[in-house]
Tab-separated table of C-alpha atoms in Angstrom:
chain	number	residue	atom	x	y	z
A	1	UNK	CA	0.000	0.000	0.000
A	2	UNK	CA	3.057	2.545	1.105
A	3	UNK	CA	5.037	1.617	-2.337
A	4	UNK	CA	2.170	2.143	-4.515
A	5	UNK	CA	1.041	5.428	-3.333
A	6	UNK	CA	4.460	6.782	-2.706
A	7	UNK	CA	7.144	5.279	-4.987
A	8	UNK	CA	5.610	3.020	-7.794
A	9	UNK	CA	8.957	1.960	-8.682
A	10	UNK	CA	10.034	1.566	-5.278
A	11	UNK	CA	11.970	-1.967	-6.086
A	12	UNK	CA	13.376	-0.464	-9.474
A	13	UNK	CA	14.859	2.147	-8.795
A	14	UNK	CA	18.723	3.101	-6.988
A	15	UNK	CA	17.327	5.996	-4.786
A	16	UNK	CA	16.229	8.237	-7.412
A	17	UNK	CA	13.268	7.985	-9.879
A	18	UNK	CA	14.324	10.038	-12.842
A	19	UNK	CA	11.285	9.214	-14.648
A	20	UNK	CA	9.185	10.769	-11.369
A	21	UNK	CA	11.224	14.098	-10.874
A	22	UNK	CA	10.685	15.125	-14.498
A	23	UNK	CA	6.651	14.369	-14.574
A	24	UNK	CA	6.587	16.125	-10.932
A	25	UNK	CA	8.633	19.583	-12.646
A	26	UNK	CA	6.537	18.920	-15.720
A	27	UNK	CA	3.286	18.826	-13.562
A	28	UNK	CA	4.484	21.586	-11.349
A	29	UNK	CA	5.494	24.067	-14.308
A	30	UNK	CA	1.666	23.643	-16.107
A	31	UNK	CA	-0.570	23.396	-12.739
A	32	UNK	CA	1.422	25.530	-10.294
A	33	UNK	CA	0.580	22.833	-8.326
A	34	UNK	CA	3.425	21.083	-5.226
A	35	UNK	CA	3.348	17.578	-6.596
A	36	UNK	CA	6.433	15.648	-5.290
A	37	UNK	CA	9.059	13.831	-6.766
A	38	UNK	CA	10.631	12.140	-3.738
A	39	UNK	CA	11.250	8.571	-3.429
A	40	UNK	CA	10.274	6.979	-0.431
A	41	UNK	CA	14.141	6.604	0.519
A	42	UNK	CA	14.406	10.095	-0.393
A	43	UNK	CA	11.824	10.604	1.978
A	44	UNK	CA	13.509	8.561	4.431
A	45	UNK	CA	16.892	10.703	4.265
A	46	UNK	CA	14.983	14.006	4.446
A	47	UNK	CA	12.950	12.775	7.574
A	48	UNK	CA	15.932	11.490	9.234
A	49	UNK	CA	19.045	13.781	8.063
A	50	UNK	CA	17.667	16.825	6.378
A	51	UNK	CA	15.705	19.992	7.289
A	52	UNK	CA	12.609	20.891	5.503
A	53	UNK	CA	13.770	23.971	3.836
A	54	UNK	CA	12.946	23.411	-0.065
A	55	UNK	CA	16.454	24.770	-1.333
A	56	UNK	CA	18.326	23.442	-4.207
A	57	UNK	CA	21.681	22.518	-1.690
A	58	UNK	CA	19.000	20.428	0.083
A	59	UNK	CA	17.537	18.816	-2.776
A	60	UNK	CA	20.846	17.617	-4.020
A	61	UNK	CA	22.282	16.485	-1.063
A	62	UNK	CA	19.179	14.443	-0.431
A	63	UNK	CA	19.410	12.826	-3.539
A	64	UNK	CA	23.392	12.271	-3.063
A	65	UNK	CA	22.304	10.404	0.731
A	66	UNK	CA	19.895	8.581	-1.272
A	67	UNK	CA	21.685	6.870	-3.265
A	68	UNK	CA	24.828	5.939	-1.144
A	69	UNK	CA	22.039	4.535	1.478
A	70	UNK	CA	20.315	2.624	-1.439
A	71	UNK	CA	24.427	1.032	-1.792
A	72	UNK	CA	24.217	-0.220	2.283
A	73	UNK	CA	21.298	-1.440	2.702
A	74	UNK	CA	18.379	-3.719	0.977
A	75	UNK	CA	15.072	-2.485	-0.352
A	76	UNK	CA	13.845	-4.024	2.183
A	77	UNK	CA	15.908	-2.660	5.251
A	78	UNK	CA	15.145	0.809	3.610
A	79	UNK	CA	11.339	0.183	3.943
A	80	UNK	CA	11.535	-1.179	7.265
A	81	UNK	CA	13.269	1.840	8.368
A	82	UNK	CA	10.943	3.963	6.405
A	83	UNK	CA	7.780	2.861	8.366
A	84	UNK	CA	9.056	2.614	11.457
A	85	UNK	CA	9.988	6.221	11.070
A	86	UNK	CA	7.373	8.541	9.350
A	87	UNK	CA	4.485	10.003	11.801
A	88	UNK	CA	1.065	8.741	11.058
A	89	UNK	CA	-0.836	11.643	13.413
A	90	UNK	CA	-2.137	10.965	16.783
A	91	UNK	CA	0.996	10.914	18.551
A	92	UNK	CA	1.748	7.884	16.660
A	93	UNK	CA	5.308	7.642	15.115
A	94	UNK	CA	6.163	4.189	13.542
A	95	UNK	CA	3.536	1.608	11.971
A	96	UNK	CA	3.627	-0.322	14.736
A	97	UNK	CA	2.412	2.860	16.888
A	98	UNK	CA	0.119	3.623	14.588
A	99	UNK	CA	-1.643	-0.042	13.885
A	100	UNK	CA	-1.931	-0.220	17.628
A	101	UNK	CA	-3.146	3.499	17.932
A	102	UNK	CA	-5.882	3.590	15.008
A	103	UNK	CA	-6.978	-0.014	15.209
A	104	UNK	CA	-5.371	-1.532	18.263
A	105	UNK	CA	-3.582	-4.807	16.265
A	106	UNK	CA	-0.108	-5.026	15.727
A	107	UNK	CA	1.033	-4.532	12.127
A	108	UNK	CA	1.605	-7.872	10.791
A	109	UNK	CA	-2.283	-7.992	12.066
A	110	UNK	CA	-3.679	-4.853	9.472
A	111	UNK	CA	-5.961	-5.664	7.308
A	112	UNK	CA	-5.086	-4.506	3.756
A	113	UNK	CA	-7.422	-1.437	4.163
A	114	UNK	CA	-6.269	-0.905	7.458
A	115	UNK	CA	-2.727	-0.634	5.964
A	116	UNK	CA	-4.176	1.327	2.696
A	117	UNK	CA	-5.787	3.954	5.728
A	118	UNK	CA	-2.596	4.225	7.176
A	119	UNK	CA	-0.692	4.807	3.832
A	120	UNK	CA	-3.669	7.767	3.354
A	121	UNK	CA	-2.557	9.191	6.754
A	122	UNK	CA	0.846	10.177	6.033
A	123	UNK	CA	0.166	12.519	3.326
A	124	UNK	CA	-0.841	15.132	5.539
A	125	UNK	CA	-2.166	13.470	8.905
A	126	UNK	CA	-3.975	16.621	10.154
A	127	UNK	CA	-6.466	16.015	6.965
A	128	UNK	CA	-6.092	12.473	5.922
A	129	UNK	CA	-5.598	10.418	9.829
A	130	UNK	CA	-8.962	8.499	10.504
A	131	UNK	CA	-8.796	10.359	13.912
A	132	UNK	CA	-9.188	13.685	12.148
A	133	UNK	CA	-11.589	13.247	9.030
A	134	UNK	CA	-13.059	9.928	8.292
A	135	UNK	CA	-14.138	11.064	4.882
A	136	UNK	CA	-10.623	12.165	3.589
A	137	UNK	CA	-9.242	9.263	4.847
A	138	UNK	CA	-11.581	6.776	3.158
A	139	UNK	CA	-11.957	9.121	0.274
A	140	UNK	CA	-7.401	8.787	-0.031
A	141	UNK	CA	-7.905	5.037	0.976
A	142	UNK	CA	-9.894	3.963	-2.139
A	143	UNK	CA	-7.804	5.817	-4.066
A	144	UNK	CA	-4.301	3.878	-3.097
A	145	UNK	CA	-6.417	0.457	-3.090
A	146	UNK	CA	-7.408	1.686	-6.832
A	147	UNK	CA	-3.981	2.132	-7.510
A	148	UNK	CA	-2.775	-1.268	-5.885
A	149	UNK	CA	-4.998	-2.634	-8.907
A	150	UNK	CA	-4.180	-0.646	-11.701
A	151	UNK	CA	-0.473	-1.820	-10.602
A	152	UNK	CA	-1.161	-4.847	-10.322
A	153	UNK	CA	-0.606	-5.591	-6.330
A	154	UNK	CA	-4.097	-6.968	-5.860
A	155	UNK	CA	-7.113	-8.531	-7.897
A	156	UNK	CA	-10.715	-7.598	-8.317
A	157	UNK	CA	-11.824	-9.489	-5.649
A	158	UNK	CA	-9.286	-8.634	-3.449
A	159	UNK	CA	-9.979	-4.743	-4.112
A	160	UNK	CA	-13.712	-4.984	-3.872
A	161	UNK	CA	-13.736	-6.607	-0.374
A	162	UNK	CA	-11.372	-3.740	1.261
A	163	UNK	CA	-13.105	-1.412	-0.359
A	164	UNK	CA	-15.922	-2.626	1.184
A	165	UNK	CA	-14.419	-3.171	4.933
A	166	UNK	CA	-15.863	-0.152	7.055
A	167	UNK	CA	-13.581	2.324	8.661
A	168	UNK	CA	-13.722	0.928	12.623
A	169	UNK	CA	-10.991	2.831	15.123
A	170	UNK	CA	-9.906	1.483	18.568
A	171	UNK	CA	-11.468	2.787	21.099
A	172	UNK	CA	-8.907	4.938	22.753
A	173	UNK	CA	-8.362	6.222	26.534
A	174	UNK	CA	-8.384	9.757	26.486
A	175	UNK	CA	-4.670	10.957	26.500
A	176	UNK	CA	-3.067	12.571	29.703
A	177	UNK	CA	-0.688	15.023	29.133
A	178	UNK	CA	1.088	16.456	32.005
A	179	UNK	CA	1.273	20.072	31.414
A	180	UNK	CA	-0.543	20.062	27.581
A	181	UNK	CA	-1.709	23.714	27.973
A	182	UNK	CA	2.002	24.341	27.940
A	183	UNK	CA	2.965	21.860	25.192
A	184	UNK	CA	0.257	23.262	22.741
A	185	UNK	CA	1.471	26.907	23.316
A	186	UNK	CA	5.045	26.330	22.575
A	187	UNK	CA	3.732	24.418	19.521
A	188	UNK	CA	1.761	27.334	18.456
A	189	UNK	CA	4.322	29.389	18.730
A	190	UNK	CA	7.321	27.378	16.655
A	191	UNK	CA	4.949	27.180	14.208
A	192	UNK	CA	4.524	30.653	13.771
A	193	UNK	CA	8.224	31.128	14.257
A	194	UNK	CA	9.268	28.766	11.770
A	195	UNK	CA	6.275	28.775	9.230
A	196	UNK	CA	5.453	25.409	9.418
A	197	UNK	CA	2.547	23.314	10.062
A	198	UNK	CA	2.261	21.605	13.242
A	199	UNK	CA	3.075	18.380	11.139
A	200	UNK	CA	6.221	19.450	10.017
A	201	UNK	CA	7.353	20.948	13.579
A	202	UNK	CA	6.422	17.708	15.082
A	203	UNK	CA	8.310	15.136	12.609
A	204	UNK	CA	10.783	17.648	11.825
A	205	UNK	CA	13.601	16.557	14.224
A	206	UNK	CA	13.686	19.993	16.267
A	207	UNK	CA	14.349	20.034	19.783
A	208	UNK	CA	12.669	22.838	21.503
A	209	UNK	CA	13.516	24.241	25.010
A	210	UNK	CA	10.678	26.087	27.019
A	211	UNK	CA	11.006	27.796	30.259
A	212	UNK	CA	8.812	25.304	32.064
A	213	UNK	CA	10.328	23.414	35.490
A	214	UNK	CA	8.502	20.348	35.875
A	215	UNK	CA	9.500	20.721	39.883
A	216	UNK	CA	8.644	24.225	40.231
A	217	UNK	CA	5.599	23.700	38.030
A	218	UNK	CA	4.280	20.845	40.338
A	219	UNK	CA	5.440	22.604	43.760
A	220	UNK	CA	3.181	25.375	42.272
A	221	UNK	CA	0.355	23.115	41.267
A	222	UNK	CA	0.391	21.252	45.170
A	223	UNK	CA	0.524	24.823	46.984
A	224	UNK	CA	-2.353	26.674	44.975
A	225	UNK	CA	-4.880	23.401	44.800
């Protein structure tokens, strides 16, 4: 589900799809539109190694980390290390986080819509998570499961029954976060310091520092409750 609706040619390819960069400028250049051209272990290098500033230096050294990384280690190391590393929304970070967060199974226990949801989520998980819209993710579900047949990853009969498999989320504990008044207003403000979604602050690899004591904080709390 990942491979088809991120990198196609995922298993063909030595870190770079040539093919996919020039239809993405192509695309870009008539639409105006931000369609990518990343791989998903260009992805993986960005995520890990690279800040999200979309500069040329950046683009190039991605694509130089790409391909020596694509030299190490298998396709299927790269993968594994791919989805155990991109943020699914929720809190959840990791497919195993998020099978267990969205639908309370382990991975290897998905479903294929399941996984096909999950693969929808990680576009932009503030619109397409099940958690926050139900109709975008179903809507970007189909879709991938559409394109898993047109490649040729699943039959007819395979595609009609996930298709048909309602969306059903875990019922989850409401989360307790010590202090998440404070959390949410540093968020706020890297975001408007930096010019980035929340997303992108949060699987961005920043480390912010706030003023906030937890001691002092919870001496405060004990005396004035």
């Amino acid at each position: 589900a990942f491979v088809a609706v991120e990198d196609a040619r995922f298993f063909n390819h030595s870190g770079i799809d040539v093919k996919r960069i020039i239809g993405a400028f192509i695309s870009n250049f008539l639409s105006g539109s931000q369609q990518g051209g990343s791989t998903i272990t260009m992805q993986l290098i960005r995520q890990s190694h690279l800040s999200t500033r979309k500069t040329i230096a950046r683009k190039a050294e991605e694509i130089v980390l790409a391909l020596q990384l694509e030299r190490r280690l298998s396709k299927d190391e790269i993968l594994a290390m791919y989805l155990n590393y991109i943020y699914f929304g929720n809190g959840a970070y990791g497919i195993q986080a998020a099978a267990r967060t969205y639908f309370g199974v382990d991975a290897r226990e998905l479903t294929l819509a399941q996984a096909a949801s999950l693969a929808a989520a990680i576009k932009a998980p503030s619109y397409y998570a099940p958690h926050a819209d139900a109709e975008n993710n179903l809507n970007r579900r189909d879709y991938i499961l559409r394109t898993m047949l047109e490649e040729g990853m699943i039959t007819e009969t395979v595609y009609a029954k996930a298709k048909a498999e309602p969306l059903v989320l875990a019922e989850q504990p409401p989360e307790e976060l010590t202090y998440g008044w404070f959390v949410d207003a540093a968020l706020d403000e890297a975001e408007e310091l930096l010019g980035l979604s929340s997303d992108q602050v949060l699987t961005g690899g920043f480390t912010i520092h706030t003023t906030l004591s937890r001691t002092h904080q919870d001496a405060l709390d004990l005396q004035f409750t």
